Short mmCIF file of C-alpha atoms in Angstrom, two decimals:
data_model
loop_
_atom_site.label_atom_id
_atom_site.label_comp_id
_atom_site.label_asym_id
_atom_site.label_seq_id
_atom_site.Cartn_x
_atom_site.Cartn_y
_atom_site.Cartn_z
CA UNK A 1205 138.28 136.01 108.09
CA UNK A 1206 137.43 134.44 111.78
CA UNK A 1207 133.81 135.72 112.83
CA UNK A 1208 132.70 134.30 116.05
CA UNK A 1209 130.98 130.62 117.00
CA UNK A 1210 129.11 131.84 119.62
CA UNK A 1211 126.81 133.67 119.55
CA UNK A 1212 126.06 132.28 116.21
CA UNK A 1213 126.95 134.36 113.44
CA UNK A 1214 123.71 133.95 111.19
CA UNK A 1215 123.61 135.14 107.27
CA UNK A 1216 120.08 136.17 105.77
CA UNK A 1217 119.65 136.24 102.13
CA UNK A 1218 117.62 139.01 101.57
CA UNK A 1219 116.50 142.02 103.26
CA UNK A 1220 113.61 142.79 102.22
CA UNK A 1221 110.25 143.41 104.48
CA UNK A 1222 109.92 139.74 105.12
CA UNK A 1223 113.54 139.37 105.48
CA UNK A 1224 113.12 142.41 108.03
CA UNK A 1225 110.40 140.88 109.73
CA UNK A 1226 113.09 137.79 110.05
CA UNK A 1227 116.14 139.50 111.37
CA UNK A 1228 113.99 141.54 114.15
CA UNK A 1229 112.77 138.41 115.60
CA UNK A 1230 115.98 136.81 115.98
CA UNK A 1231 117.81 139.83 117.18
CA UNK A 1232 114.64 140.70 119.80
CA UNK A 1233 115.54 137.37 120.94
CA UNK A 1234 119.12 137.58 121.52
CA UNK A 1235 119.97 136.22 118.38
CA UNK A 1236 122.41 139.60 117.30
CA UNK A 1237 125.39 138.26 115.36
CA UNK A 1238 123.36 138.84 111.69
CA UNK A 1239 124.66 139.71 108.21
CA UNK A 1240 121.95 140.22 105.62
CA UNK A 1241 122.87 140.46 102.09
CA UNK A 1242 121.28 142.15 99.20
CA UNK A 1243 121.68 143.20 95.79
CA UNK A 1244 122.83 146.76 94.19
CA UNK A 1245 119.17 148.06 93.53
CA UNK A 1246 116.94 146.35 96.19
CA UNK A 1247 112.97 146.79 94.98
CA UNK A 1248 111.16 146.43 98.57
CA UNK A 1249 107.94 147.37 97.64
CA UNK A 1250 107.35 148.04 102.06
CA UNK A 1251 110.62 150.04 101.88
CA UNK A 1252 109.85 151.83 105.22
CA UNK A 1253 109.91 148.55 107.26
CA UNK A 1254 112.50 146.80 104.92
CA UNK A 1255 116.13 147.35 106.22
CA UNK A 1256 117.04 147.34 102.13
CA UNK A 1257 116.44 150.90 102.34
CA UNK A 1258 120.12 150.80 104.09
CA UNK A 1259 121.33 150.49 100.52
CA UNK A 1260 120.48 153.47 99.34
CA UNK A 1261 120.74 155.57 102.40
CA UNK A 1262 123.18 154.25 104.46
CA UNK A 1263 121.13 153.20 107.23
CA UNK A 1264 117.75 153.05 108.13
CA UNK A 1265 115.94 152.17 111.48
CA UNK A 1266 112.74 149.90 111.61
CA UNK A 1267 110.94 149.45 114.88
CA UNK A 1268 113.73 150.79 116.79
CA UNK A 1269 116.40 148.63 115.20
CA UNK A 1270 118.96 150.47 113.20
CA UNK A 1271 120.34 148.63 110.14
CA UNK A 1272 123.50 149.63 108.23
CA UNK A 1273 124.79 149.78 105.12
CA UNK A 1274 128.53 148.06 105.15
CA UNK A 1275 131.65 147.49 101.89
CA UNK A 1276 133.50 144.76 103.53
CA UNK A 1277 133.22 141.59 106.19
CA UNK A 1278 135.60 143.49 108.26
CA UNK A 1279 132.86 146.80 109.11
CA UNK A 1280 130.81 143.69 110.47
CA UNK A 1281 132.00 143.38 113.96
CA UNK A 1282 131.98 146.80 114.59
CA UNK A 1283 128.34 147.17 113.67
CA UNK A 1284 127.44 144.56 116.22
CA UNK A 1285 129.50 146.11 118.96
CA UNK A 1286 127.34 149.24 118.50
CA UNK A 1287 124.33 147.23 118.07
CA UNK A 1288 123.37 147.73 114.42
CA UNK A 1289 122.73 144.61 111.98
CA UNK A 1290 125.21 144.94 108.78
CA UNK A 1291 123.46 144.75 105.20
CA UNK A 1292 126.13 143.78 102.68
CA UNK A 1293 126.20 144.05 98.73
CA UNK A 1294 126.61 140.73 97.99
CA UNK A 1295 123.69 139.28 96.19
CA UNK A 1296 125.99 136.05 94.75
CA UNK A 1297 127.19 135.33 98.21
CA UNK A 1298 130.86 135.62 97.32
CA UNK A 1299 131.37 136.29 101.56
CA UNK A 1300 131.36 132.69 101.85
CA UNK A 1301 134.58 132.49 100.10
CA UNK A 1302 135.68 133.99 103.57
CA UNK A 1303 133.32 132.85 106.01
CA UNK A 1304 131.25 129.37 107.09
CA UNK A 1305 128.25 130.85 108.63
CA UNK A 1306 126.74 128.97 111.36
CA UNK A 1307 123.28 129.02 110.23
CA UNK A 1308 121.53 130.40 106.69
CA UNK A 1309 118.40 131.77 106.37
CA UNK A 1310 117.55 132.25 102.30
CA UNK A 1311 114.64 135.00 102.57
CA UNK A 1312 114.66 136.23 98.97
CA UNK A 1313 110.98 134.57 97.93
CA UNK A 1314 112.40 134.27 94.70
CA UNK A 1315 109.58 131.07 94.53
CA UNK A 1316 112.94 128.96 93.44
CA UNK A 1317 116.34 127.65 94.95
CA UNK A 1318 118.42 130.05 93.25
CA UNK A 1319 122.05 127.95 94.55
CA UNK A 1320 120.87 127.40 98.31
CA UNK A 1321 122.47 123.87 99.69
CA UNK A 1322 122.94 122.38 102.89
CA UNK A 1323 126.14 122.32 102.81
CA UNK A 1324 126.39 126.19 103.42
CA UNK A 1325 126.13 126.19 107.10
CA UNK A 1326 125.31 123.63 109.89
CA UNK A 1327 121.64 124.58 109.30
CA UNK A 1328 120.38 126.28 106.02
CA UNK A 1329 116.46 127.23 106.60
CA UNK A 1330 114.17 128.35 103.19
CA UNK A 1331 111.27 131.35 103.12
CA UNK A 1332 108.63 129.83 101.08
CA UNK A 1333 107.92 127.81 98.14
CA UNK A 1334 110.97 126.67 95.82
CA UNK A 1335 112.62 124.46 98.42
CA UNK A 1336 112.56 120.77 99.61
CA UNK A 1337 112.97 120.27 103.39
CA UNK A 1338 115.75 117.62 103.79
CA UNK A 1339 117.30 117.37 100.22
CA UNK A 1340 117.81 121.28 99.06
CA UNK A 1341 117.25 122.79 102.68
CA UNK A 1342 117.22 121.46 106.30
CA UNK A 1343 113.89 123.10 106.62
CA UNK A 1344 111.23 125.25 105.34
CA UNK A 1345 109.20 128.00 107.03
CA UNK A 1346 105.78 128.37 105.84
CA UNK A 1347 104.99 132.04 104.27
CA UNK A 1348 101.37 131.47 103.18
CA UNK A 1349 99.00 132.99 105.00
CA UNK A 1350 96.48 130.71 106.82
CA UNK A 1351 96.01 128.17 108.86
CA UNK A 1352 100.14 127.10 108.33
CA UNK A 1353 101.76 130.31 108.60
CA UNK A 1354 105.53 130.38 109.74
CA UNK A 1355 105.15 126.49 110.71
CA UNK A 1356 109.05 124.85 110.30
CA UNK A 1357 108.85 121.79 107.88
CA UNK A 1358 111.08 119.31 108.10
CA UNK A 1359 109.67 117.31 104.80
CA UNK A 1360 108.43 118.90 101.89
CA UNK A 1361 108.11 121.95 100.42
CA UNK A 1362 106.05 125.05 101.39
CA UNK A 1363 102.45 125.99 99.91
CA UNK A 1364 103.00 127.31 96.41
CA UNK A 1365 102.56 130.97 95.70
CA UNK A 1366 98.91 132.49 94.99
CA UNK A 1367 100.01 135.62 94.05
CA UNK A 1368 97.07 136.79 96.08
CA UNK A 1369 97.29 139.12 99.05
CA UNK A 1370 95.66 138.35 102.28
CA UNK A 1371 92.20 140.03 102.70
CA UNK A 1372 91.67 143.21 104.29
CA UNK A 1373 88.05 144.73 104.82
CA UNK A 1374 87.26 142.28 101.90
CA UNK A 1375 90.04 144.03 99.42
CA UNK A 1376 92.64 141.38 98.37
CA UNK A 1377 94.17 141.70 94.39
CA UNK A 1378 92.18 145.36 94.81
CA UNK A 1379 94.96 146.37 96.89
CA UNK A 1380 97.52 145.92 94.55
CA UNK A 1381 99.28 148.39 91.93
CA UNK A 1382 100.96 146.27 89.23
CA UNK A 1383 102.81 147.81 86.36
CA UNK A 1384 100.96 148.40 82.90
CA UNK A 1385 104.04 148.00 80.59
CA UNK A 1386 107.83 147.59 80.78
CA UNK A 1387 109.65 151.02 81.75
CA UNK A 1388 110.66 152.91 84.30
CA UNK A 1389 108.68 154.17 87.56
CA UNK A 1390 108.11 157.28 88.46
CA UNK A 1391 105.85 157.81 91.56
CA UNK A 1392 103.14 160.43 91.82
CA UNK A 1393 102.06 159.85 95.13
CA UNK A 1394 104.09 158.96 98.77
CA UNK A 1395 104.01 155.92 100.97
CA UNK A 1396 101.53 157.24 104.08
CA UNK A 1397 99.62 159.26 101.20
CA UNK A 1398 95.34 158.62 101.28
CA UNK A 1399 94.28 157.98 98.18
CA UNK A 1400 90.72 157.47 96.41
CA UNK A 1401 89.77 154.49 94.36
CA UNK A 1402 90.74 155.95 90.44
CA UNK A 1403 93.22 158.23 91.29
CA UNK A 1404 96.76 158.33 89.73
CA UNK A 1405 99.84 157.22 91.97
CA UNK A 1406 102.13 157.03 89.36
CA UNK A 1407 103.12 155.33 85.73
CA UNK A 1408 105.45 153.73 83.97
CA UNK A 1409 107.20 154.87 81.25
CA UNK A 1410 109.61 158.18 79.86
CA UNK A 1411 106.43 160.53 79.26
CA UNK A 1412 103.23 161.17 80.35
CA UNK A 1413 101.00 159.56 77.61
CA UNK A 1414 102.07 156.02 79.16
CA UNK A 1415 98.95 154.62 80.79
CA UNK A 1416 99.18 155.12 84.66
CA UNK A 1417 98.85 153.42 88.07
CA UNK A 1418 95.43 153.93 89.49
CA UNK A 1419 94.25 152.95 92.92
CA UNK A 1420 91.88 150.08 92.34
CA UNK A 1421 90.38 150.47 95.86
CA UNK A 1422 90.33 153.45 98.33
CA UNK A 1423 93.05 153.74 101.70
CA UNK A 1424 96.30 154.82 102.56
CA UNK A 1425 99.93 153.72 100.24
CA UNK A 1426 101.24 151.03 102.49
CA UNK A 1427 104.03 150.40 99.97
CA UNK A 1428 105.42 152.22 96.82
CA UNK A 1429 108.28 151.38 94.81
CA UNK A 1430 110.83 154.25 94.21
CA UNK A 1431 110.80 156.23 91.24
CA UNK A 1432 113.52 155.54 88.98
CA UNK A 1433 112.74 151.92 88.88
CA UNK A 1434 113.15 149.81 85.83
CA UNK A 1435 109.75 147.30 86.42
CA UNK A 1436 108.36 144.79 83.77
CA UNK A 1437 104.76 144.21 82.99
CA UNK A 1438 103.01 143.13 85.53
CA UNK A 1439 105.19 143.62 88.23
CA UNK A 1440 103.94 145.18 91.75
CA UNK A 1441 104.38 148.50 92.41
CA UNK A 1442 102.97 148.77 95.64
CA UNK A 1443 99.97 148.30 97.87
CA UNK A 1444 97.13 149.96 99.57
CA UNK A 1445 95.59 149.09 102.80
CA UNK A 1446 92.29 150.19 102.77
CA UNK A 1447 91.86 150.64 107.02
CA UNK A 1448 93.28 154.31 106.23
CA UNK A 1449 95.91 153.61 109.44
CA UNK A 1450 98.67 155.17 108.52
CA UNK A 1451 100.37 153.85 111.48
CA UNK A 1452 100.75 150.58 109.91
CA UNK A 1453 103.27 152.30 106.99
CA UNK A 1454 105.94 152.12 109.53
CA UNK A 1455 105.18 148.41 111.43
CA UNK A 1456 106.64 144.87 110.45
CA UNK A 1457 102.96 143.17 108.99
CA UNK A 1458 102.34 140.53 111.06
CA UNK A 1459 103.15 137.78 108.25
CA UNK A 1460 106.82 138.74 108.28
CA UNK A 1461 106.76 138.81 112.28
CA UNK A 1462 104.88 134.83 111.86
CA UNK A 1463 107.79 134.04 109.46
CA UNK A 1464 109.98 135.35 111.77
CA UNK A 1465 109.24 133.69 114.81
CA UNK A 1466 109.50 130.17 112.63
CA UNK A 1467 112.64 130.94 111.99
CA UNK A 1468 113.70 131.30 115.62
CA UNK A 1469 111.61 128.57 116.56
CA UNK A 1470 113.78 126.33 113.77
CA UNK A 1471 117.17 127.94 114.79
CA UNK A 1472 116.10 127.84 118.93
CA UNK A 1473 116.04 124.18 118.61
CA UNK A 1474 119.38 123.32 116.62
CA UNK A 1475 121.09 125.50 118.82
CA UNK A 1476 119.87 123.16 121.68
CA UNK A 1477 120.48 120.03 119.84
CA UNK A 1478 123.95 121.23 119.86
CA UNK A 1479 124.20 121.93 123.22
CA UNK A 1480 123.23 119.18 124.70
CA UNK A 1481 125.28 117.24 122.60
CA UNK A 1482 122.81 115.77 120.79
CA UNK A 1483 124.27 116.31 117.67
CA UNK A 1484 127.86 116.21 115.98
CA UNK A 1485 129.52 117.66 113.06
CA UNK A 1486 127.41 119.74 110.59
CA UNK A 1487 124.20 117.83 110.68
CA UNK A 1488 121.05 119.99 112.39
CA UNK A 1489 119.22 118.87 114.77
CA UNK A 1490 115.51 120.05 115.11
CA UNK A 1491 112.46 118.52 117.28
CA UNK A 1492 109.75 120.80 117.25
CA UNK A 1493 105.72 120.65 118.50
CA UNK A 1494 103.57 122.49 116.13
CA UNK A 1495 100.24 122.64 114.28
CA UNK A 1496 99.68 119.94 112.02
CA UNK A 1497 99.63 121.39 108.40
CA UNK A 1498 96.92 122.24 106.37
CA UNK A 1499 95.17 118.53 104.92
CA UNK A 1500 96.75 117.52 101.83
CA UNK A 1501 92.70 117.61 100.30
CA UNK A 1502 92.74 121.06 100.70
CA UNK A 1503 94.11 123.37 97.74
CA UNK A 1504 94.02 126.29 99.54
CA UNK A 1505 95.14 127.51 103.09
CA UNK A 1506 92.35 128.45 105.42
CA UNK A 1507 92.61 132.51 106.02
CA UNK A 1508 92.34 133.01 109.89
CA UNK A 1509 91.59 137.18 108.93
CA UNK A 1510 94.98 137.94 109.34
CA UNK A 1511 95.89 141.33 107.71
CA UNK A 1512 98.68 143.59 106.57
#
């Protein structure tokens, strides 16, 4: 199948809420030609800002952009001619059987390279830790939060993965709901919901005498799994934001939007090396002025108060 060089048609792993936060920033910049892949059952914990939801609804429109649900390459173009980005069942990547992409973007934070190679497109970009900057990837975009957030790497590898959410009034692994045992998920309370530190927003198992989710800190359900869900132990449910702005249920955070811009940043500048013929063949070319990282001394990021 022949999609079009120009603009470049770009392919995002993923489309998740940091995925999300990726594909609005490089359609708000022009950037429109996307295809975002996911799996069967997506499990977005920020479902509401996480054009996954498409999946399982069809479509689904996040800060004004409308994302849609499509069963073949071919429903592609005509979701760009009305101005929609496609999501496509195709967690394996089997589309590239049919297609070369011009760039990839792998935005599944699966914390591993899970098949990603440069080879894929003329510039292949990883979300996160679990890649290498010039041997697995041509670059790396920065997702922890601090002082490094959404810088492009061309060497390396991103900061590893904390597991710890970014502070907010103070509340950081607080804000979490995790899973007490392996099961399903059924959900007693709705994303926008206020809820009190104690109280029960859902649990995880067949009957009631399963142990369930309690708030561990006060504020509004930022992010809830749906029910139905098969989870293991462990495994987040959701999050609270304890500002009580419910406002904030339906916005990009501003992590994914940092990611985001990275990834433009990254893509901006091959697209230039190209153009001015700075570059040949399938080999990126990326120059880019940025902050230096964080100090190799230092074994954790500096927070800069950034929230959501």
């Amino acid at each position: 199948m022949s999609l079009p060089d120009y603009p470049p048609f770009i392919l995002i792993r993923g489309a998740g809420d940091l995925a999300t936060g990726v594909a609005l920033e490089l359609y708000e910049s022009g950037l429109k030609h996307l295809l975002l892949l996911e799996r069967p059952q997506p499990m977005a914990v920020r479902r509401l800002v996480a054009f996954s939801e498409a999946v399982y609804a069809g479509w689904i429109v996040v800060e004004g952009i409308m994302a849609v649900r499509i069963d073949s390459l071919e429903q592609a173009a005509a979701a760009w001619d009305k101005g929609e980005i496609p999501v496509l069942l195709d967690p394996c990547m089997t589309c590239l059987k049919e297609v070369q992409p011009q760039i990839l973007v792998d935005a599944l934070i699966a914390k591993r390279n899970t098949g990603v190679h440069r080879g894929l497109a003329h510039l292949v970009v990883g979300l996160g830790p679990g890649f290498v900057a010039g041997e697995d990837v041509h670059c790396v975009v920065e997702t922890h939060r601090g002082h490094g957030l959404g810088e492009v790497r061309l060497a390396g590898s991103a900061c590893p993965n904390t597991g710890i959410p970014g502070p907010v009034l103070g509340r950081t692994v607080e804000r979490l709901l995790r899973a007490p045992s392996d099961g399903v998920f059924t959900a007693r309370r709705a994303i926008g919901d206020i809820v009190r530190q104690g109280e029960v927003v859902g649990r995880v198992s067949a009957n009631d005498d399963a142990p369930p989710v309690t708030a561990l800190t006060s504020g509004v359900i930022r992010g809830l799994l749906r029910s139905g869900a098969v989870v293991r132990k462990g495994q987040k449910l959701g999050d609270i934001d304890p500002r009580n702005e419910t406002w904030r249920c339906l916005c990009v955070s501003d992590k994914a939007r940092a990611v985001g811009q990275g990834v433009v940043r990254a893509v901006r500048a091959h697209l230039h090396g190209l153009r001015s013929a700075t570059v040949s063949g399938r080999e990126p070319y990326i120059s880019l002025s940025q902050p230096k990282s964080v100090p190799e001394s230092a074994t954790l990021p500096i927070h800069l108060g950034r929230t959501g």
